[in-house]
Short mmCIF file of C-alpha atoms and ligand atoms in Angstrom, two decimals:
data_model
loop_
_atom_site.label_atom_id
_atom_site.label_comp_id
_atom_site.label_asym_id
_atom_site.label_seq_id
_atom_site.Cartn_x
_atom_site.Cartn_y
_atom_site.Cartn_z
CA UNK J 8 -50.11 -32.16 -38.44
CA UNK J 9 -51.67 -31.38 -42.12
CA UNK J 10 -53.95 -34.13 -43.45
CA UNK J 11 -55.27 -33.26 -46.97
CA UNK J 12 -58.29 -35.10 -48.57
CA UNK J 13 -55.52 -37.01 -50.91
CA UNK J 14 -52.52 -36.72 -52.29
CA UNK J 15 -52.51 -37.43 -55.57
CA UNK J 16 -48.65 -36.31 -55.75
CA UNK J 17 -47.30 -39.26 -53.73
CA UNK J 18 -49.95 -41.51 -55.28
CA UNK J 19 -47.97 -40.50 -58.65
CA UNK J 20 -44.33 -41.20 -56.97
CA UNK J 21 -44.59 -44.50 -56.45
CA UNK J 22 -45.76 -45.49 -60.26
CA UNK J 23 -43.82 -42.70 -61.49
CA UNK J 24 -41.86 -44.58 -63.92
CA UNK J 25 -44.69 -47.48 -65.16
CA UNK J 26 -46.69 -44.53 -66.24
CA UNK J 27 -44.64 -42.40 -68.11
CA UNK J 28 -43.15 -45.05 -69.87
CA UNK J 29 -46.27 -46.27 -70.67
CA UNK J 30 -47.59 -43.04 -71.72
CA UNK J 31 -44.11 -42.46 -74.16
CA UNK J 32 -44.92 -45.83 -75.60
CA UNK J 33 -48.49 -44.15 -77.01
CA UNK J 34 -46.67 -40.92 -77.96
CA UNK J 35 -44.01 -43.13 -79.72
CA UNK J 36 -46.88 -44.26 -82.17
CA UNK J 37 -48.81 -41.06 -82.17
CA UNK J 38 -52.27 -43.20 -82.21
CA UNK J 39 -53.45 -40.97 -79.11
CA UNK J 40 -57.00 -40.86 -79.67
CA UNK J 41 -59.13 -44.14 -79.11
CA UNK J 42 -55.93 -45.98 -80.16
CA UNK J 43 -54.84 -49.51 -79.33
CA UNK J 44 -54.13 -48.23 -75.92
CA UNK J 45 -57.71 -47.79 -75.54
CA UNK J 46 -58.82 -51.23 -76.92
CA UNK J 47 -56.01 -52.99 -74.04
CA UNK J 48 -57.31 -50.77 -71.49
CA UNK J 49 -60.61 -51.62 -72.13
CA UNK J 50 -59.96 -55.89 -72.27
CA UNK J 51 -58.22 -54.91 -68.64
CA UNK J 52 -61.31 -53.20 -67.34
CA UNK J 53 -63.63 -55.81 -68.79
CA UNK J 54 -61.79 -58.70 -67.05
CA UNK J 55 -61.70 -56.49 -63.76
CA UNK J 56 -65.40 -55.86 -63.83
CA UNK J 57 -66.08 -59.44 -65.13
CA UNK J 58 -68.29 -57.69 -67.96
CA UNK J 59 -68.97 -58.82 -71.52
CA UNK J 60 -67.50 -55.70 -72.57
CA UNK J 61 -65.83 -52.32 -71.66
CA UNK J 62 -66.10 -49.36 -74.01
CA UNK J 63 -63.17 -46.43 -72.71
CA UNK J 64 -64.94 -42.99 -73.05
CA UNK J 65 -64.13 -39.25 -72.23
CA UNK J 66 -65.31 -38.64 -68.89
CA UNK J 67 -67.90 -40.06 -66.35
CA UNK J 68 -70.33 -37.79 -67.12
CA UNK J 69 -69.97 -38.23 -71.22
CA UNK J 70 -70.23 -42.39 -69.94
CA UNK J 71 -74.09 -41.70 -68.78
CA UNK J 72 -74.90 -39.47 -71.65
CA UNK J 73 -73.50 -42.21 -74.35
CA UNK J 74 -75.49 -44.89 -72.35
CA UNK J 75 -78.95 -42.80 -72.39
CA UNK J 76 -78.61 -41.82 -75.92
CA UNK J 77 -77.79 -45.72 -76.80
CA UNK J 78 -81.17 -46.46 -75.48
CA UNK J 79 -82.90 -43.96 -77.09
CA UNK J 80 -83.95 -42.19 -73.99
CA UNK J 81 -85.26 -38.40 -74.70
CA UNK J 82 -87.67 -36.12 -74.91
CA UNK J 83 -91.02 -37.47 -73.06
CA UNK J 84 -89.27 -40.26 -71.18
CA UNK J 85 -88.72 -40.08 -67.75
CA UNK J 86 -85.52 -41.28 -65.81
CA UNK J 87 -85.51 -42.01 -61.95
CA UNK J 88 -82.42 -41.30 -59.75
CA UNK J 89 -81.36 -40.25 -56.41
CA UNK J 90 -81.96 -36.82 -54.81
CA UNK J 91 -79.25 -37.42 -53.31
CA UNK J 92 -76.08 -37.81 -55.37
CA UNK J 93 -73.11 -35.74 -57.78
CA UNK J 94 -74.93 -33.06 -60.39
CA UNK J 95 -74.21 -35.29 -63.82
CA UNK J 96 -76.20 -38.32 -62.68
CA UNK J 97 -79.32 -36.12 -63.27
CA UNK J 98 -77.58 -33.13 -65.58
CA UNK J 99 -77.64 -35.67 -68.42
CA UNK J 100 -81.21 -37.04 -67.94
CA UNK J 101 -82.03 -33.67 -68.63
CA UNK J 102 -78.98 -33.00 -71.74
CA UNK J 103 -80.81 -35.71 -73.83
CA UNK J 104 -84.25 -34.05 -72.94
CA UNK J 105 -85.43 -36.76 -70.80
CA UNK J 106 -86.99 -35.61 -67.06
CA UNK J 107 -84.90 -36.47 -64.29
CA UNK J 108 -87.65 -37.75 -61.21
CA UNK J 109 -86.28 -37.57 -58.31
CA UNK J 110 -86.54 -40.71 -55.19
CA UNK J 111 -85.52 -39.99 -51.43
CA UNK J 112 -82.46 -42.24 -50.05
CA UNK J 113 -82.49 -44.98 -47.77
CA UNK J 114 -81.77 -43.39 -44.00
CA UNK J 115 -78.29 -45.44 -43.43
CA UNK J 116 -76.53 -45.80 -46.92
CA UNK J 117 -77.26 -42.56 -48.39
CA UNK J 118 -78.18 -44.91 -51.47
CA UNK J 119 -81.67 -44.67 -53.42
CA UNK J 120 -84.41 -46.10 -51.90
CA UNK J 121 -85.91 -49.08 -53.72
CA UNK J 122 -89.43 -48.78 -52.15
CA UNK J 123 -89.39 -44.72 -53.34
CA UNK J 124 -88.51 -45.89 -56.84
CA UNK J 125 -91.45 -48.19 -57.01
CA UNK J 126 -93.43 -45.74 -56.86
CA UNK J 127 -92.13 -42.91 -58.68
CA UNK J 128 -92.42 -45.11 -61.72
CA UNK J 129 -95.24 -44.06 -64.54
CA UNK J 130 -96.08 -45.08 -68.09
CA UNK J 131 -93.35 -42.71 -69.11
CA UNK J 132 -90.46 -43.79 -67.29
CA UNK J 133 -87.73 -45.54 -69.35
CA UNK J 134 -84.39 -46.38 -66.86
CA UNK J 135 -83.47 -45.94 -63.23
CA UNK J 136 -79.95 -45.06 -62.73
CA UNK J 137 -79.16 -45.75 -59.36
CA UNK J 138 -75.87 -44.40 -57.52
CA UNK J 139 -73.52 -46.12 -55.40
CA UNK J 140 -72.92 -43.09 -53.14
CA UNK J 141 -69.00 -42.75 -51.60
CA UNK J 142 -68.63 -46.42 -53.14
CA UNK J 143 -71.03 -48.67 -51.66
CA UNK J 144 -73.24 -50.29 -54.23
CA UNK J 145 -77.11 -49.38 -53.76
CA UNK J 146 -79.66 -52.44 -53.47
CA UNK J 147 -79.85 -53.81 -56.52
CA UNK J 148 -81.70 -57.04 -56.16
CA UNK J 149 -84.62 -54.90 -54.86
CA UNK J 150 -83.65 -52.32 -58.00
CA UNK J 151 -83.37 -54.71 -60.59
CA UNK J 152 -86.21 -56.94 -59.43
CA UNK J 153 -88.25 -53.99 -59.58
CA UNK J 154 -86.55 -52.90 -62.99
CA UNK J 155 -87.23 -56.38 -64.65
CA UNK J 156 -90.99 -56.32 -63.77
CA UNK J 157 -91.36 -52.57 -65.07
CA UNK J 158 -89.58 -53.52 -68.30
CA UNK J 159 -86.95 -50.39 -67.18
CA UNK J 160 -83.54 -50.17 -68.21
CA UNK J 161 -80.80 -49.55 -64.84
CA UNK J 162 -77.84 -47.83 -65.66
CA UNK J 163 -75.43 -48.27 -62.64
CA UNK J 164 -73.76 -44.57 -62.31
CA UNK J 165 -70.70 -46.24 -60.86
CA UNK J 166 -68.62 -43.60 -61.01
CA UNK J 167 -67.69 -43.48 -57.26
CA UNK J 168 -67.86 -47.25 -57.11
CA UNK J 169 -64.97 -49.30 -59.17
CA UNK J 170 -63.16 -51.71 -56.78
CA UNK J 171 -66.68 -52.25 -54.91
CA UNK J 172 -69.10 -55.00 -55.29
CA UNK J 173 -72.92 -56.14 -54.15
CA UNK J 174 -72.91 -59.79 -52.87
CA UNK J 175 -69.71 -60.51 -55.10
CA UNK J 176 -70.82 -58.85 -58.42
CA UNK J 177 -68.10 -55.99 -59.63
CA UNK J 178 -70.08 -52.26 -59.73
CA UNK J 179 -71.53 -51.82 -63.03
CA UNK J 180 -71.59 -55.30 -64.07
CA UNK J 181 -75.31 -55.69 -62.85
CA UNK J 182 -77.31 -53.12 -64.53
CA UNK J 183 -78.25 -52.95 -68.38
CA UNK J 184 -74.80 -50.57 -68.41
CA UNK J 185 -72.58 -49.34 -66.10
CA UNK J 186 -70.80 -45.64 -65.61
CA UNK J 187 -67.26 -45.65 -64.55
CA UNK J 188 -65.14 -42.23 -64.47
CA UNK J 189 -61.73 -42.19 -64.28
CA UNK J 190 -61.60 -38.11 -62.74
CA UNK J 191 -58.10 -38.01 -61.08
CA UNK J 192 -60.09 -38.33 -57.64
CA UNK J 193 -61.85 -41.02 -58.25
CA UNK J 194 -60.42 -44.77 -57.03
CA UNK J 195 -58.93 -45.08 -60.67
CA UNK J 196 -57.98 -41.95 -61.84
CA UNK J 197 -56.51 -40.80 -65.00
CA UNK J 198 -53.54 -38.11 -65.67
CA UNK J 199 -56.79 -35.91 -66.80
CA UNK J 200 -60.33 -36.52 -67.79
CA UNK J 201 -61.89 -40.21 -68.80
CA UNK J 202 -64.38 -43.05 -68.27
CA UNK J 203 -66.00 -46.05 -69.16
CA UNK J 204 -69.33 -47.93 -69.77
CA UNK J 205 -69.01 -51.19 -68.93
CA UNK J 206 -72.16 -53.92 -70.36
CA UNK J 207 -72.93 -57.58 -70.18
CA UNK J 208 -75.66 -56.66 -73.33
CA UNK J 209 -73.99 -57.87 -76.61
CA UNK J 210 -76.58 -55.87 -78.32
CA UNK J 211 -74.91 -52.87 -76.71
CA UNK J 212 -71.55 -53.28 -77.17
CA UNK J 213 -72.68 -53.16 -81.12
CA UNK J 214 -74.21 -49.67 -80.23
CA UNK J 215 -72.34 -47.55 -78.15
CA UNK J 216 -68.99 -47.70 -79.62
CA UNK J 217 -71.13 -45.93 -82.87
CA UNK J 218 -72.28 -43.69 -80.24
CA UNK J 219 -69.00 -42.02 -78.95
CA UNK J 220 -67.79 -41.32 -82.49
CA UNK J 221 -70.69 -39.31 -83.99
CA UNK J 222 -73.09 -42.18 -84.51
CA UNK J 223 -70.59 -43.50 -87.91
CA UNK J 224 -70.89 -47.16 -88.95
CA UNK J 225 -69.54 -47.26 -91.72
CA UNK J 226 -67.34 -43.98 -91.52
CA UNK J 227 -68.80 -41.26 -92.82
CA UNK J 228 -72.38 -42.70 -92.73
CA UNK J 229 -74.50 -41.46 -90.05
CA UNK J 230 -77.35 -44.38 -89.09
CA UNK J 231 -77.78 -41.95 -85.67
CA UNK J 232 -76.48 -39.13 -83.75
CA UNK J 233 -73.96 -39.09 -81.21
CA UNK J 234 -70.71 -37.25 -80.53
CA UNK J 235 -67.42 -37.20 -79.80
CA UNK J 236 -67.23 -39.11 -76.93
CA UNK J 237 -63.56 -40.68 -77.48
CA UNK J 238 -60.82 -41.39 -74.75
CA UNK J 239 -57.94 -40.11 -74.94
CA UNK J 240 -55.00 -42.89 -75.45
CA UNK J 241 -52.39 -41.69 -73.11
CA UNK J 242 -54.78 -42.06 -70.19
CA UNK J 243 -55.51 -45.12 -71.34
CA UNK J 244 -52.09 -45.69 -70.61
CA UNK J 245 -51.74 -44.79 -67.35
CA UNK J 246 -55.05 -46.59 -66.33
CA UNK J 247 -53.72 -49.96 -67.50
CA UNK J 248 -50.75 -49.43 -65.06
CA UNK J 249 -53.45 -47.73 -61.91
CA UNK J 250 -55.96 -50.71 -62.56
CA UNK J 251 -53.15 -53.19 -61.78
CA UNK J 252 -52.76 -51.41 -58.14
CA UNK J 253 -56.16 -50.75 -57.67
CA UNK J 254 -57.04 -53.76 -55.58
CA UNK J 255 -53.76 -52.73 -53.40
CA UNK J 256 -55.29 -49.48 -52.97
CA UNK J 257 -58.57 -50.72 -52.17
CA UNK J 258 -57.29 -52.75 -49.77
CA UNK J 259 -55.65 -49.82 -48.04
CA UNK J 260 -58.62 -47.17 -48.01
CA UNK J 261 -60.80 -50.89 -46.62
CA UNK J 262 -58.28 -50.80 -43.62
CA UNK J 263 -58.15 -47.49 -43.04
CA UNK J 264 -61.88 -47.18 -42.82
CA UNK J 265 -61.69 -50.03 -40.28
CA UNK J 266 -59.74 -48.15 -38.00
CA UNK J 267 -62.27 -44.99 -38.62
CA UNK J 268 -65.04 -47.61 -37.98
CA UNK J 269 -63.53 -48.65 -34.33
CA UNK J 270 -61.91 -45.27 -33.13
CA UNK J 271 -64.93 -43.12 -33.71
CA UNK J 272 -67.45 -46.20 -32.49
CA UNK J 273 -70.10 -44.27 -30.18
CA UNK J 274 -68.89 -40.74 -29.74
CA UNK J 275 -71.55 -38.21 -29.35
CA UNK J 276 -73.24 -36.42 -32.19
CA UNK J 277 -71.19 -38.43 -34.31
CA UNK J 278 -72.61 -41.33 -36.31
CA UNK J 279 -70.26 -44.15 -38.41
CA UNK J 280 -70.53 -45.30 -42.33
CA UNK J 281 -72.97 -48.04 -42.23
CA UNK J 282 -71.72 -51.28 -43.98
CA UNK J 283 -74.14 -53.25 -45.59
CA UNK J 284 -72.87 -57.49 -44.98
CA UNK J 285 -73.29 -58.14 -48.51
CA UNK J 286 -71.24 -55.38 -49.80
CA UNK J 287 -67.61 -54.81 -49.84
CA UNK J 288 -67.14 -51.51 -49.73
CA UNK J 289 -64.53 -49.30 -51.94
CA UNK J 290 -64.21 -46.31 -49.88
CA UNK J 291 -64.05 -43.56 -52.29
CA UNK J 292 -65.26 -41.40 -49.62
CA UNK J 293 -65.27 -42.11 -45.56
CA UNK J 294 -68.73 -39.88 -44.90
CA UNK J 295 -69.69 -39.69 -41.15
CA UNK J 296 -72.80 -37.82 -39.64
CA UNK J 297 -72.31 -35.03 -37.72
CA UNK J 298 -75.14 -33.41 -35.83
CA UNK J 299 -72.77 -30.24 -35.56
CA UNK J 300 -71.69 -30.66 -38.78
CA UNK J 301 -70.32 -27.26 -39.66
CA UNK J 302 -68.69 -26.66 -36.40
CA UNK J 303 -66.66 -30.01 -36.59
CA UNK J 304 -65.61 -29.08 -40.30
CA UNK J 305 -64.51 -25.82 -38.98
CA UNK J 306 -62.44 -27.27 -35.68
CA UNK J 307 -60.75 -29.93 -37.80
CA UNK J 308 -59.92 -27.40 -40.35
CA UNK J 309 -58.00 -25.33 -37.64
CA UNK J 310 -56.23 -28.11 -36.58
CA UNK J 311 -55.00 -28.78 -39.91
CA UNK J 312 -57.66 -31.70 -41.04
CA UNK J 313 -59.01 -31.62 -44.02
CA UNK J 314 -62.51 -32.60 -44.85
CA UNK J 315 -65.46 -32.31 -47.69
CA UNK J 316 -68.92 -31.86 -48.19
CA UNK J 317 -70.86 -34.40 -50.48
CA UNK J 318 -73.52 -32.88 -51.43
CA UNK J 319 -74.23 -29.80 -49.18
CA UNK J 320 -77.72 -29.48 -51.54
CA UNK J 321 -79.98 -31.94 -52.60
CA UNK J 322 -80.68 -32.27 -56.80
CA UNK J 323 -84.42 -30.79 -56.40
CA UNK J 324 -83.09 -28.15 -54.91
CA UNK J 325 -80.82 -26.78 -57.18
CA UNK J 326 -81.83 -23.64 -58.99
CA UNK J 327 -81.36 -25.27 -62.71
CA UNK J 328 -84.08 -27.73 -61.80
CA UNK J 329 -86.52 -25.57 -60.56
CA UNK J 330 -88.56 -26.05 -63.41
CA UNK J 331 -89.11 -29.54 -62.44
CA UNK J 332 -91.48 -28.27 -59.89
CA UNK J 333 -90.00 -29.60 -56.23
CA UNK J 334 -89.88 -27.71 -53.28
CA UNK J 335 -87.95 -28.60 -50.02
CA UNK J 336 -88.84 -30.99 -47.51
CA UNK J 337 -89.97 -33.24 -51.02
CA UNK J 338 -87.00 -35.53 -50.06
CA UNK J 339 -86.83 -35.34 -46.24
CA UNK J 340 -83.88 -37.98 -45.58
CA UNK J 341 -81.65 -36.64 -48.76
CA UNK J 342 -82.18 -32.84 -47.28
CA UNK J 343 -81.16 -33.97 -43.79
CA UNK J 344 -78.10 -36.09 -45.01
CA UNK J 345 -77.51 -33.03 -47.15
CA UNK J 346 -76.90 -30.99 -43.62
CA UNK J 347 -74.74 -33.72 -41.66
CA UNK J 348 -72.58 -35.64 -44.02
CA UNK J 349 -68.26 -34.47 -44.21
CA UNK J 350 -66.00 -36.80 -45.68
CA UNK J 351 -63.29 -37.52 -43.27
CA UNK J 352 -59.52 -37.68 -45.18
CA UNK J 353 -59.03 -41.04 -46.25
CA UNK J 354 -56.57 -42.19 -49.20
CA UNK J 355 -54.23 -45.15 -50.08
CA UNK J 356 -51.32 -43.24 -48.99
CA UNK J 357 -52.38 -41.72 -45.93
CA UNK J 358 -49.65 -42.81 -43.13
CA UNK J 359 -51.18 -44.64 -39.74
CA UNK J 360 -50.07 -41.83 -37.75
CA UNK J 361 -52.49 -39.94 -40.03
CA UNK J 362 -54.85 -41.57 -39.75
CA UNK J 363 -54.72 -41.51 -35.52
CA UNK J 364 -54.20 -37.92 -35.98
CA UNK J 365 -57.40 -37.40 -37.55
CA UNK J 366 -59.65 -39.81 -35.50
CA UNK J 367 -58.15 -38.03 -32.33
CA UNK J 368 -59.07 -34.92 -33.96
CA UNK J 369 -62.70 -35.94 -33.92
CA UNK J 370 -62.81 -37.45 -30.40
CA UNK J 371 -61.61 -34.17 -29.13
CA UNK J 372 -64.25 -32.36 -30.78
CA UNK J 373 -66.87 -34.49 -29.48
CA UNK J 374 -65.60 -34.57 -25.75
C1 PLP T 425 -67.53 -38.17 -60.62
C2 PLP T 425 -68.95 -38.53 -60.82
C3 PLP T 425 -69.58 -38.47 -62.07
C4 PLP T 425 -68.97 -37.81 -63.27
O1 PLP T 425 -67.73 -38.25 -63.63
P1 PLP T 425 -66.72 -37.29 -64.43
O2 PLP T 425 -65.64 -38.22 -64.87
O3 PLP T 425 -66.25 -36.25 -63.47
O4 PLP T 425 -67.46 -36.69 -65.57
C5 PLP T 425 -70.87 -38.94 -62.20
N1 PLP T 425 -71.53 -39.43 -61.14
C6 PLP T 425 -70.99 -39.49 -59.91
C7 PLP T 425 -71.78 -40.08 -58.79
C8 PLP T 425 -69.68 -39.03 -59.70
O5 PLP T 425 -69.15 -39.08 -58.48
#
């Protein structure tokens, strides 16, 4: 039996219609740049993430870089995130010439650790962006208590994480901002590249939409810099019709996960997602341990499973951050997550015999 990682194509089947009716309306009127499908989309995802306001941009990674240039983080400031996560969370610390510093992960979650980013903070640091890794939500009383009494601004990179929540509060809808991206793979994704920033901060909402459209208020006048970060309206569109299915969806990957959970329960060398009580869980990815890591990928893979790696190398290790001046074993838990994680298949669509296939797949290994 094949199992992919997803399948995006029979995701599409089934909405098929809905979203290329929806994206004909927006060609009809030729507004396909930040148009009124835009401004719906974003009243949807607003109401979804039970935020103030949503602002639609171009991708997830144009989402962070809007939000860090809104508050005037740059050069001299210093921004704290996880070793431990996707490239852009840190790539755009350093685009808006801001120094990403770098925190080890909690042992379980693979999330930042709150006690690390306590004290990694200095007179310089400005904002703590903390990840919600394969779409559970980090700790963010400890973050934000710790946040609030630094004076720091937390952007929530919640790219991985729409559809989860931390003690009933939507992903993103905590922090000073929140980073959404729509990237086909994601929970919600778009017919091509886009995101959002999501904000309870009226003061914000004011800002950032200047922000994504070169810093103009009134047009043509240029009170600050910032680029084109538009979305594009026809996958606007198609995200209006995906958001109303996303629970569904959610729903799906939440069962799925459960079955994962109990069929894979104690085997040897093999270690389960931890689930945090007070966090429901969105299950972008399904990342076990695996002390043979590299041999299970490879066994599964000749038997037709597919599987990932997320992240095979930690952020201080990369060679474009050498300058920052880390050196292995700096981040001891991120380096050995780094060595153990694979993401297991696990998508809406994936059939229950699937599924079984796939879990039986890993119980052979292990026996
Ligand atoms: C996907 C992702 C991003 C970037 O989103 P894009 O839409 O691909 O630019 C940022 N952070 C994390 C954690 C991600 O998984």
């Amino acid at each position: 039996m094949e199992v992919p990682m997803l399948d995006l194509q029979a995701q599409f089947a089934a909405i098929r219609e809905e979203v290329t009716a929806a994206m004909a309306e927006v060609l009809d009127t030729q507004l396909v740049c930040n148009g009124p499908a835009v401004r719906a989309f974003e009243k949807d995802l607003a109401r979804y993430c039970q935020t103030a306001a949503a602002l639609g941009v171009s991708s997830g990674t144009d989402a962070l870089l809007v939000s860090l240039m809104a508050l005037g983080i740059g050069p001299g400031d210093e921004v704290i995130t996880a070793a431990f996560t996707f490239f852009a969370s840190a790539g755009t610390i350093s685009r808006v010439g801001a120094r990403p510093v770098f925190v080890d992960i909690e042992p379980d979650t693979f999330n930042i650790d709150p006690a690390g980013i306590e004290q990694a903070i200095t007179d310089k640091t400005k904002a703590i962006i903390p990840v919600h890794l394969y779409g559970q939500m980090a700790e963010m009383d400890a973050i934000m208590a710790i946040a609030n009494k630094a004076g720091l601004a937390v952007i929530e990179d919640a790219a991985q994480a729409v559809g989860a929540a931390y003690k009933g509060s939507p992903a993103g809808s905590i922090g000073t901002v929140g980073c959404l991206s729509f990237y086909p793979t994601k929970n919600l994704g778009a017919m091509g590249d886009a995101g959002a920033v999501i904000t309870q901060d009226a003061a914000l909402d004011e800002r950032l939409p200047g922000g994504i459209d070169h810093g103009q208020s009134p047009k043509y006048h240029h009170r600050r810099i910032g680029g084109n970060f538009r979305m594009d309206s026809l996958q606007a569109a198609a995200l209006s019709v995906k958001l109303r299915r996303l629970d569904q969806w959610t729903d799906r990957r939440r069962a799925i996960a459960a079955r994962y959970d109990e069929a894979l329960a104690g085997l040897e060398g093999v270690v389960t997602p931890p689930l945090r009580e007070h966090c429901r869980h969105n299950y972008y990815l399904y990342v076990i341990r695996a002390s043979r890591r590299d041999e299970l990928q490879a066994f599964l893979s000749d038997k037709g499973v597919a599987t990932a790696i997320h992240y095979p190398l930690c952020l201080h290790q990369q060679e474009c951050f050498a300058n920052l001046g880390y050196k292995s074993g700096d981040f001891p838990v991120a380096e050995q997550a780094a060595g153990e994680v694979l993401a297991l298949p696990l998508y809406a669509e994936m059939t229950d015999e699937q599924v079984e296939y796939v879990a039986e797949t890993v119980r052979q290994f292990t026996a």
